[in-house]
CSV table of C-alpha atoms in Angstrom, one decimal:
chain,number,residue,atom,x,y,z
A,22,MET,CA,122.2,92.1,118.6
A,23,SER,CA,123.6,95.5,119.7
A,24,SER,CA,126.6,97.4,118.6
A,25,PRO,CA,127.5,100.5,120.6
A,26,ASP,CA,130.0,102.6,118.7
A,27,ALA,CA,132.1,105.6,119.9
A,28,ARG,CA,134.1,107.8,117.6
A,29,GLY,CA,137.7,107.7,118.6
A,30,ASN,CA,137.1,104.2,120.1
A,31,GLY,CA,138.6,105.3,123.5
A,32,PRO,CA,138.0,103.2,126.6
A,33,VAL,CA,136.0,106.0,128.3
A,34,MET,CA,133.8,106.5,125.2
A,35,GLN,CA,133.2,102.7,125.0
A,36,LEU,CA,132.3,102.6,128.6
A,37,LEU,CA,129.8,105.4,128.1
A,38,ALA,CA,128.4,103.7,125.0
A,39,SER,CA,127.7,100.5,127.0
A,40,GLY,CA,126.2,102.5,129.9
A,41,LEU,CA,124.0,104.5,127.6
A,42,GLN,CA,122.8,101.4,125.8
A,43,LEU,CA,121.8,99.8,129.1
A,44,TRP,CA,120.0,103.0,130.2
A,45,ILE,CA,118.0,103.0,126.9
A,46,ARG,CA,117.1,99.4,127.3
A,47,GLN,CA,115.9,100.1,130.8
A,48,GLN,CA,113.5,102.8,129.5
A,49,CYS,CA,111.8,100.3,127.1
A,50,GLN,CA,109.8,97.2,127.6
A,51,ALA,CA,111.5,95.5,124.6
A,52,ILE,CA,114.0,96.2,121.9
A,53,GLY,CA,114.8,93.9,119.0
A,54,SER,CA,118.0,95.6,117.9
A,55,LEU,CA,119.8,98.7,119.1
A,56,ASP,CA,122.7,100.6,117.5
A,57,ILE,CA,124.1,103.8,119.0
A,58,GLN,CA,126.9,106.2,118.0
A,59,LEU,CA,128.4,108.8,120.3
A,60,GLU,CA,129.4,112.2,119.0
A,61,GLY,CA,132.2,114.0,120.9
A,62,SER,CA,135.6,113.5,122.3
A,63,ALA,CA,137.0,111.8,125.3
A,64,LEU,CA,138.2,115.2,126.6
A,65,GLN,CA,134.6,116.6,126.4
A,66,LEU,CA,133.3,113.5,128.1
A,67,LEU,CA,135.7,113.9,131.0
A,68,ARG,CA,134.3,117.3,131.4
A,69,GLY,CA,130.8,115.8,131.7
A,70,ARG,CA,129.6,116.7,128.2
A,71,LEU,CA,128.7,114.7,125.1
A,72,THR,CA,128.0,116.4,121.8
A,73,GLY,CA,125.2,114.1,120.9
A,74,VAL,CA,124.0,110.5,120.3
A,75,GLN,CA,122.6,108.9,117.2
A,76,LEU,CA,120.3,105.9,117.8
A,77,LEU,CA,118.8,103.3,115.5
A,78,ALA,CA,116.5,100.7,117.0
A,79,ARG,CA,114.0,98.2,115.6
A,80,ARG,CA,111.0,96.4,117.1
A,81,VAL,CA,110.7,98.6,120.2
A,82,VAL,CA,108.0,98.5,122.8
A,83,TYR,CA,107.9,101.7,124.8
A,84,ARG,CA,105.0,102.4,127.1
A,85,ASP,CA,103.0,99.8,125.3
A,86,LEU,CA,103.6,101.5,121.9
A,87,HIS,CA,104.8,99.0,119.4
A,88,LEU,CA,107.4,100.8,117.2
A,89,GLU,CA,108.9,99.1,114.1
A,90,LEU,CA,111.7,101.6,113.7
A,91,VAL,CA,113.1,104.4,115.8
A,92,GLU,CA,115.7,106.7,114.4
A,93,LEU,CA,116.8,109.5,116.7
A,94,ARG,CA,119.5,112.1,117.2
A,95,SER,CA,120.1,113.9,120.5
A,96,GLY,CA,121.4,117.3,121.3
A,97,PRO,CA,124.2,117.8,123.8
A,98,ILE,CA,124.0,115.6,126.9
A,99,GLN,CA,125.4,116.2,130.4
A,100,VAL,CA,126.7,113.0,132.0
A,101,HIS,CA,128.0,112.1,135.5
A,102,ILE,CA,131.2,110.4,134.3
A,103,GLY,CA,132.7,110.0,137.7
A,104,ASN,CA,130.2,107.5,138.9
A,105,LEU,CA,130.3,105.6,135.6
A,106,LEU,CA,134.1,105.2,136.0
A,107,LYS,CA,133.6,103.8,139.5
A,108,GLY,CA,131.3,101.1,138.0
A,109,HIS,CA,128.0,102.7,138.9
A,110,PRO,CA,125.0,102.9,136.5
A,111,LEU,CA,124.9,105.8,134.0
A,112,GLN,CA,123.5,109.0,135.4
A,113,LEU,CA,122.4,111.8,133.1
A,114,GLU,CA,122.6,115.3,134.6
A,115,HIS,CA,119.9,117.2,132.8
A,116,ALA,CA,116.9,116.8,130.4
A,117,PHE,CA,118.0,116.9,126.8
A,118,GLN,CA,116.3,117.2,123.4
A,119,ILE,CA,116.0,114.6,120.7
A,120,GLN,CA,114.8,114.8,117.1
A,121,GLY,CA,114.1,112.0,114.6
A,122,GLN,CA,111.5,109.6,113.4
A,123,VAL,CA,109.4,106.7,114.6
A,124,SER,CA,107.5,104.3,112.4
A,125,PHE,CA,104.5,102.1,113.1
A,126,THR,CA,103.3,99.1,111.0
A,127,PRO,CA,99.5,98.7,110.9
A,128,ASP,CA,99.9,95.7,113.1
A,129,GLY,CA,102.0,97.7,115.6
A,130,LEU,CA,99.3,100.4,115.6
A,131,THR,CA,96.6,97.9,116.3
A,132,ARG,CA,98.5,96.2,119.1
A,133,SER,CA,99.4,99.6,120.6
A,134,LEU,CA,95.8,100.9,120.6
A,135,SER,CA,94.6,97.5,122.0
A,136,ALA,CA,96.8,97.9,125.1
A,137,PRO,CA,94.8,98.9,128.2
A,138,ILE,CA,96.7,102.2,128.5
A,139,TRP,CA,95.8,103.3,124.9
A,140,ARG,CA,92.5,101.5,124.3
A,141,SER,CA,90.4,104.5,125.2
A,142,LEU,CA,92.4,106.6,122.7
A,143,GLY,CA,91.7,104.0,120.0
A,144,ASP,CA,88.0,103.9,120.8
A,145,ASN,CA,87.7,107.7,120.9
A,146,LEU,CA,89.3,107.9,117.4
A,147,SER,CA,86.9,105.3,116.2
A,148,GLU,CA,84.0,107.1,117.6
A,149,GLU,CA,85.0,110.5,116.2
A,150,LEU,CA,85.9,109.1,112.7
A,151,LEU,CA,83.4,106.3,112.2
A,152,GLY,CA,80.7,107.1,114.7
A,153,ILE,CA,81.1,103.7,116.4
A,154,ALA,CA,83.4,101.9,118.8
A,155,PRO,CA,85.3,99.8,119.7
A,156,LEU,CA,88.2,100.0,117.2
A,157,VAL,CA,88.9,96.5,115.8
A,158,GLU,CA,91.9,97.0,113.5
A,159,LEU,CA,94.1,99.4,111.5
A,160,ARG,CA,95.6,98.5,108.1
A,161,MET,CA,97.2,100.1,105.1
A,162,HIS,CA,95.5,100.3,101.7
A,163,ARG,CA,97.7,102.0,99.1
A,164,ASP,CA,98.4,105.5,100.6
A,165,SER,CA,95.5,105.3,103.2
A,166,LEU,CA,95.3,104.3,106.8
A,167,VAL,CA,92.1,102.2,107.2
A,168,PHE,CA,90.2,102.2,110.5
A,169,THR,CA,88.0,99.2,111.1
A,170,ALA,CA,85.4,99.2,113.9
A,171,ARG,CA,82.4,97.2,115.0
A,172,GLY,CA,79.6,98.6,117.1
A,173,LEU,CA,78.6,96.8,120.2
A,174,GLY,CA,76.2,94.0,119.3
A,175,ALA,CA,76.7,94.5,115.6
A,176,ARG,CA,77.8,91.8,113.2
A,177,ASP,CA,79.2,93.9,110.3
A,178,LEU,CA,82.5,95.8,110.3
A,179,VAL,CA,82.6,99.5,109.4
A,180,GLU,CA,85.7,100.8,107.6
A,181,LEU,CA,87.1,104.3,106.8
A,182,GLU,CA,90.1,105.3,104.7
A,183,THR,CA,92.0,108.2,106.2
A,184,SER,CA,95.1,110.3,105.5
A,185,VAL,CA,97.5,111.8,108.2
A,186,ALA,CA,99.2,115.1,108.5
A,187,ALA,CA,101.1,117.1,111.1
A,188,VAL,CA,99.0,120.0,112.3
A,189,GLU,CA,100.0,122.4,115.1
A,190,GLY,CA,102.5,120.0,116.5
A,191,SER,CA,100.2,117.0,116.6
A,192,VAL,CA,98.9,114.4,114.2
A,193,GLU,CA,95.6,115.0,112.4
A,194,ILE,CA,93.7,112.0,111.0
A,195,ARG,CA,91.2,112.9,108.3
A,196,SER,CA,88.8,110.9,106.2
A,197,ARG,CA,89.6,110.8,102.5
A,198,ALA,CA,86.3,112.5,101.9
A,199,GLY,CA,87.4,115.3,104.2
A,200,ASN,CA,84.2,115.4,106.2
A,201,VAL,CA,85.5,114.1,109.5
A,202,SER,CA,88.8,114.4,111.3
A,203,SER,CA,90.4,113.8,114.7
A,204,ARG,CA,93.6,115.2,116.2
A,205,LEU,CA,95.7,113.2,118.6
A,206,PRO,CA,96.3,114.6,122.1
A,207,MET,CA,100.0,115.2,122.5
A,208,ASP,CA,102.4,115.3,125.4
A,209,PRO,CA,103.5,118.9,125.9
A,210,GLY,CA,107.1,117.8,125.5
A,211,ILE,CA,106.6,116.3,122.0
A,212,THR,CA,106.1,118.3,118.8
A,213,ILE,CA,105.3,116.4,115.6
A,214,GLU,CA,106.7,118.2,112.5
A,215,ASP,CA,105.7,115.7,109.8
A,216,ALA,CA,103.3,112.7,109.5
A,217,ARG,CA,103.1,110.5,106.5
A,218,LEU,CA,102.1,107.1,105.3
A,219,GLU,CA,105.0,105.6,103.4
A,220,GLY,CA,106.6,102.2,102.9
A,221,GLY,CA,103.6,100.5,104.4
A,222,MET,CA,104.1,102.3,107.7
A,223,LEU,CA,102.9,105.4,109.6
A,224,GLN,CA,106.0,107.6,110.0
A,225,LEU,CA,106.1,110.5,112.5
A,226,LEU,CA,108.9,113.0,112.5
A,227,GLY,CA,109.4,115.5,115.3
A,228,ILE,CA,111.3,116.7,118.4
A,229,ALA,CA,110.9,115.8,122.0
A,230,ARG,CA,112.4,116.7,125.4
A,231,VAL,CA,113.6,113.8,127.5
A,232,SER,CA,113.5,114.1,131.3
A,233,VAL,CA,115.9,112.3,133.5
């Protein structure tokens, strides 16, 4: 279920809320639930400007990343309101910045790193941290993220408890013993400001630039 909300509840804001909701869904492979709230006035919107958007989504699949929870807030957005009023799809004028948090369950992480597009990343992490690949599974144990792998032709699983931290705009995964670590490659448009294991999930907080 989705519930777009626009402060002031005017018809133009409602139209934009629905158009923005559709645009967000088109960017994702799947969304379980989506709630958005627009910030700004109808007068600003008629001038092609929106102060910002708050978004809360659950069970999102984006580029084969399985996200349990997405909480985002955007900066100012330029919109082409004329075409929207004529019944055309929403068009955003320029790139804009978002900040917020995404959360992965262990199962979501495993499914993400099992997808063809991310499998090499999962295996590289496994190789760097455990010395073997492929990666089999990730799970949470207390306040640790546990990597599980099995070498090719081997019968026994190898496990390693790790912690996570934000380091230089990326996510660093380090063994609890501190003797091995690996840092995730990051898109230049994304900066991770905090990474933590909390509530049975991996939570990443940061900022990103969205191209249109």
